[in-house]
């Protein structure tokens, strides 16, 4: 069973998921998960899964954002839960995100974006009669997409519960205005090749890997890691160094390339921005997103 073992100095997630796929080339149709929406006594609920970046290569920079090519994989047993609980609310209410001011909460940003986009009074009315209760399990500033996954799951749940006539593609486009990672979570694939700024999401057909996660007590600010990359490493990128990676399955990539620095261009930038990360690096572990989470095959 999945679970967190550890204490204040950090801990290990022992994730039981499906065995790795043996496919070396993506041939069959995409694997799209059904949205796990439940109607319980408490209300309508949805899981907001974490993700890891199997590889992340920066391909350029424009309009203040980096372009990238990355394999995103969802983490089966690490997720936040978003529930719409009936209540008489004077205003949009989020419970369970202590320490995050409402205005900066990605869920609130998603609520505002949906309202502005659809002008659907049903959404306004719905959230006078329901509050949003979040059960947080995904650590913040961990490279696991927690805030983005929450916002995307919220949008998918509102679409279902309020019967919004908005396509997944439109929802993903709207999500991309809130955070670069949202489109992956809106499409809700198990595994995908993500490019552009994060808005191009192509499903990759493979089973989720059985992963162990380790998140040290170091919060990595995504903006700072990217800024560090731009200043120190952007001029050194080589587009020829990862040709064909998007066609290989994730287990083969981790076993063949094996080098965490080569697999994730943001790792070196995170080490520059947070030198203490070096003490946490372990042989055989890989680095997810802008950090600080390490992961490895079980
Ligand atoms: C590192 C990743 O998590 C990999 O999955 C994503 O690329 C970042 O996704 P995210 O956390 O949703 O990032 P956002 O909140 O949209 O952006 C935070 C900041 O990171 C930088 N940023 C983000 C995404 C991107 N493709 N290029 C960037 O340079 C920008 O300065 C941006 O203002
Ligand atoms: N719903 C939310 N859950 C967690 N943090 C949130 C949320 N909304 C806003 N935040 C703020 O955003 C910051 C970054 O959150 P988090 O790291 O979970 O998001 P992310 O950028 O999607 O993930 P990553 O760690 O992969 O960059 C947090 O430190 C917090 O201040």
XYZ file of C-alpha atoms and ligand atoms in Angstrom:
362
model
C 0.000 0.000 0.000
C 1.219 3.537 -0.679
C 2.172 5.592 2.327
C 4.630 8.136 3.739
C 7.392 6.841 6.006
C 9.628 9.472 7.562
C 9.808 12.396 9.970
C 10.707 16.105 10.019
C 13.945 15.502 8.121
C 12.010 14.217 5.084
C 10.527 10.897 4.189
C 9.819 8.245 1.599
C 6.689 7.574 -0.371
C 6.378 3.842 -1.078
C 4.140 3.909 -4.140
C 2.495 0.620 -5.275
C 1.320 1.029 -8.836
C 1.095 -1.006 -12.011
C 4.275 -2.712 -13.336
C 6.192 -0.781 -16.000
C 5.258 -1.310 -19.627
C 7.575 -3.273 -21.910
C 6.729 -1.060 -24.921
C 9.744 0.652 -26.376
C 7.804 2.597 -28.996
C 4.419 4.253 -28.594
C 2.164 2.282 -30.971
C -1.383 1.708 -29.618
C -4.094 4.235 -28.730
C -3.633 6.655 -25.806
C -4.449 5.668 -22.271
C -6.919 8.262 -20.970
C -8.062 7.744 -17.382
C -11.730 8.247 -16.526
C -12.093 11.251 -14.176
C -12.423 9.739 -10.684
C -15.428 11.772 -9.584
C -17.392 10.397 -6.649
C -20.734 11.437 -5.143
C -20.531 10.756 -1.423
C -22.592 11.825 1.620
C -20.058 14.651 2.064
C -20.576 15.897 -1.488
C -18.899 15.633 -4.910
C -15.227 14.556 -4.731
C -12.291 14.272 -7.142
C -8.656 13.175 -6.778
C -5.916 15.668 -7.755
C -2.920 13.404 -8.472
C 0.740 14.436 -8.252
C 3.029 14.135 -11.283
C 6.706 13.487 -11.846
C 8.809 14.538 -14.822
C 10.567 11.435 -16.157
C 12.629 13.785 -18.316
C 12.507 17.566 -18.837
C 14.497 19.236 -21.602
C 14.432 22.989 -22.217
C 14.125 23.753 -25.955
C 14.114 27.573 -25.958
C 12.796 30.785 -24.396
C 10.220 33.327 -25.605
C 7.871 35.917 -24.086
C 9.310 35.355 -20.613
C 8.657 31.591 -20.642
C 10.832 28.583 -21.476
C 9.701 26.067 -24.052
C 10.275 22.457 -23.105
C 9.843 18.799 -23.990
C 8.981 16.635 -20.974
C 7.445 13.239 -20.097
C 4.863 13.770 -17.390
C 3.671 10.735 -15.430
C 0.891 10.849 -12.850
C 1.501 9.323 -9.430
C -1.256 6.826 -8.636
C -1.131 6.872 -4.849
C -0.190 10.498 -4.084
C -3.104 12.909 -4.492
C -4.996 15.754 -2.914
C -8.783 15.401 -2.630
C -11.142 18.211 -3.652
C -14.715 17.980 -2.318
C -17.710 20.295 -2.861
C -19.556 20.206 0.480
C -23.072 21.672 0.820
C -23.212 24.834 2.964
C -24.757 28.318 2.926
C -21.733 30.474 1.982
C -21.647 34.277 1.732
C -18.652 34.036 -0.557
C -16.408 31.509 -2.359
C -14.926 29.386 0.441
C -11.875 27.066 0.477
C -11.019 24.975 3.543
C -7.870 22.870 3.968
C -5.280 25.121 2.330
C -4.051 26.743 5.534
C -1.271 29.265 4.939
C -2.351 29.967 1.348
C -4.213 33.312 1.045
C -7.469 32.906 -0.946
C -6.420 35.360 -3.673
C -3.238 33.383 -4.431
C -4.854 29.950 -4.257
C -4.796 28.262 -7.672
C -8.294 26.884 -6.984
C -9.642 30.418 -6.508
C -7.852 31.539 -9.678
C -9.528 28.644 -11.520
C -12.935 29.626 -10.100
C -12.479 33.215 -11.311
C -11.235 32.101 -14.730
C -14.259 29.792 -15.193
C -16.663 32.520 -14.105
C -15.142 35.136 -16.390
C -15.008 32.684 -19.310
C -18.483 31.189 -19.091
C -20.433 34.004 -17.387
C -22.534 31.070 -16.165
C -24.502 32.263 -13.137
C -25.003 28.610 -12.175
C -21.346 28.502 -11.059
C -21.815 31.599 -8.885
C -25.021 30.149 -7.426
C -23.426 26.737 -6.874
C -20.660 28.209 -4.705
C -23.126 30.084 -2.544
C -24.465 26.618 -1.720
C -21.178 24.661 -1.564
C -17.712 25.199 -0.081
C -14.500 23.669 -1.442
C -12.824 21.338 1.063
C -9.260 20.317 0.162
C -7.400 17.407 1.740
C -3.755 18.274 1.031
C -1.233 15.425 0.776
C 1.031 16.674 -2.042
C 3.926 18.674 -0.585
C 4.305 22.255 -1.909
C 7.341 23.499 -3.873
C 8.182 19.854 -4.450
C 8.146 19.558 -8.254
C 4.996 17.400 -8.013
C 2.490 19.884 -9.463
C 0.335 20.106 -6.322
C -1.183 23.551 -6.776
C -1.671 22.992 -10.511
C -3.276 19.595 -10.031
C -5.709 21.007 -7.451
C -6.808 23.764 -9.831
C -7.211 21.373 -12.781
C -9.185 18.851 -10.717
C -11.395 21.698 -9.466
C -12.087 22.767 -13.068
C -12.903 19.200 -14.138
C -15.271 18.773 -11.201
C -17.068 22.088 -11.878
C -17.444 21.126 -15.542
C -19.137 17.849 -14.544
C -21.243 19.094 -11.635
C -22.423 22.316 -13.304
C -22.776 20.625 -16.714
C -20.600 23.246 -18.415
C -20.639 23.143 -22.224
C -16.872 23.648 -22.412
C -14.624 21.158 -24.225
C -11.566 19.578 -22.593
C -9.426 21.509 -25.073
C -11.040 24.823 -24.061
C -10.688 23.925 -20.379
C -6.979 23.145 -20.900
C -6.485 26.471 -22.711
C -8.176 28.300 -19.836
C -6.092 26.302 -17.344
C -2.860 27.288 -19.077
C -3.572 30.919 -18.101
C -3.339 29.858 -14.431
C -0.222 27.641 -14.598
C 1.932 25.871 -17.156
C 1.290 22.433 -15.615
C -2.513 22.655 -15.690
C -3.091 21.349 -19.259
C -1.496 17.967 -18.384
C -3.811 17.617 -15.392
C -6.882 18.790 -17.312
C -6.370 16.149 -20.041
C -6.006 13.616 -17.244
C -3.656 11.214 -19.041
C -1.580 8.660 -17.087
C 1.531 9.555 -19.096
C 2.147 12.213 -21.776
C 4.759 14.078 -23.775
C 4.320 17.751 -22.911
C 5.794 20.568 -25.011
C 5.398 24.234 -25.863
C 5.181 26.104 -22.552
C 3.258 23.098 -21.198
C 0.097 23.562 -23.286
C 0.817 20.841 -25.876
C -0.092 17.492 -24.284
C 0.285 14.258 -26.286
C -0.724 11.001 -24.539
C 1.925 8.278 -24.249
C 0.585 4.746 -23.923
C 2.346 3.020 -21.018
C 1.423 1.758 -17.544
C 2.329 4.023 -14.592
C 5.697 3.099 -13.089
C 6.121 1.818 -9.553
C 7.945 4.745 -7.952
C 9.451 5.701 -4.631
C 9.403 9.470 -3.907
C 11.644 11.386 -1.515
C 10.897 15.036 -0.765
C 13.567 16.752 1.348
C 12.651 19.664 3.635
C 13.750 22.132 0.943
C 11.067 24.117 -0.931
C 12.071 24.928 -4.523
C 10.461 28.080 -5.958
C 9.689 27.296 -9.618
C 10.148 30.912 -10.714
C 13.617 31.105 -9.104
C 14.734 27.784 -10.609
C 13.693 28.876 -14.111
C 15.316 32.305 -13.602
C 18.532 30.557 -12.552
C 18.343 28.306 -15.619
C 17.924 31.330 -17.920
C 20.892 33.141 -16.392
C 23.362 30.255 -16.223
C 22.301 27.427 -18.546
C 19.976 28.559 -21.380
C 22.853 29.355 -23.752
C 24.189 25.813 -23.356
C 21.133 23.788 -24.465
C 21.606 21.186 -27.222
C 18.447 20.145 -29.109
C 20.301 17.207 -30.667
C 21.023 15.580 -27.309
C 17.542 14.121 -26.737
C 16.254 13.154 -30.181
C 13.863 10.169 -29.913
C 13.350 10.327 -26.140
C 9.658 11.124 -26.642
C 9.217 7.740 -28.385
C 10.835 5.639 -25.664
C 8.825 4.328 -22.700
C 9.687 5.858 -19.324
C 11.273 2.760 -17.764
C 13.649 2.407 -20.726
C 14.541 6.115 -20.506
C 15.391 5.932 -16.792
C 17.404 2.733 -17.237
C 19.251 3.783 -20.416
C 19.930 7.489 -19.835
C 20.243 6.973 -16.047
C 21.876 10.389 -15.402
C 19.500 12.704 -13.418
C 21.336 15.846 -14.603
C 20.963 14.809 -18.268
C 17.318 13.746 -17.822
C 16.148 16.991 -16.175
C 17.624 20.328 -17.319
C 16.155 22.093 -14.261
C 18.091 19.903 -11.820
C 21.395 21.746 -12.363
C 19.560 25.088 -11.997
C 17.951 23.886 -8.749
C 21.403 22.856 -7.434
C 22.708 26.369 -8.193
C 19.687 28.045 -6.567
C 19.580 25.623 -3.592
C 23.140 24.258 -3.030
C 21.912 22.324 0.054
C 20.072 20.024 -2.367
C 23.437 18.399 -3.126
C 23.406 16.760 0.329
C 20.080 15.108 -0.540
C 21.104 13.635 -3.902
C 21.410 9.839 -3.815
C 22.771 7.346 -6.334
C 20.002 5.968 -8.591
C 17.475 8.733 -7.792
C 16.020 11.186 -10.349
C 14.758 14.762 -9.944
C 11.187 15.894 -10.692
C 10.308 19.245 -12.284
C 11.787 22.283 -10.517
C 12.191 20.175 -7.362
C 12.783 19.331 -4.642
C 11.382 15.779 -4.957
C 13.653 12.869 -5.957
C 12.166 9.643 -7.295
C 13.377 6.206 -8.348
C 12.024 2.959 -9.733
C 11.050 0.566 -6.930
C 8.654 22.954 -13.796
C 7.326 22.451 -14.233
O 6.524 22.170 -13.083
C 7.516 21.148 -15.017
O 6.419 20.313 -14.933
C 6.582 23.472 -15.092
O 7.339 23.837 -16.217
C 6.246 24.744 -14.290
O 4.855 24.753 -14.165
P 4.152 25.671 -13.033
O 4.723 25.326 -11.692
O 2.685 25.572 -13.250
O 4.724 27.108 -13.421
P 3.941 28.488 -13.463
O 3.341 28.743 -12.120
O 3.085 28.543 -14.680
O 5.180 29.483 -13.741
C 5.975 29.950 -12.685
C 7.152 30.691 -13.317
O 8.054 29.716 -13.869
C 8.623 30.193 -15.094
N 8.254 29.268 -16.184
C 7.202 28.394 -16.046
C 6.913 27.511 -17.076
C 7.688 27.559 -18.256
N 7.424 26.739 -19.295
N 8.719 28.455 -18.365
C 9.017 29.298 -17.343
O 9.969 30.098 -17.454
C 8.051 31.590 -15.312
O 8.934 32.539 -14.733
C 6.755 31.547 -14.521
O 6.328 32.829 -14.095
N -4.043 24.704 -3.985
C -2.766 24.943 -3.622
N -2.041 23.979 -3.024
C -0.746 24.217 -2.662
N -0.094 25.388 -2.852
C -0.787 26.379 -3.437
C -2.141 26.209 -3.847
N -2.559 27.346 -4.410
C -1.511 28.203 -4.368
N -0.444 27.655 -3.765
C 0.844 28.360 -3.577
O 1.651 27.961 -4.706
C 2.964 27.574 -4.245
C 3.451 26.476 -5.137
O 2.586 25.387 -4.904
P 2.961 23.978 -5.561
O 4.429 23.809 -5.499
O 2.088 22.940 -4.945
O 2.447 24.238 -7.019
P 3.056 23.835 -8.400
O 3.882 24.986 -8.870
O 1.914 23.396 -9.238
O 3.994 22.570 -8.120
P 5.557 22.411 -8.331
O 6.057 22.162 -6.943
O 5.669 21.237 -9.237
O 6.113 23.669 -8.917
C 2.761 27.113 -2.807
O 3.959 27.302 -2.061
C 1.602 27.987 -2.314
O 2.127 29.191 -1.772
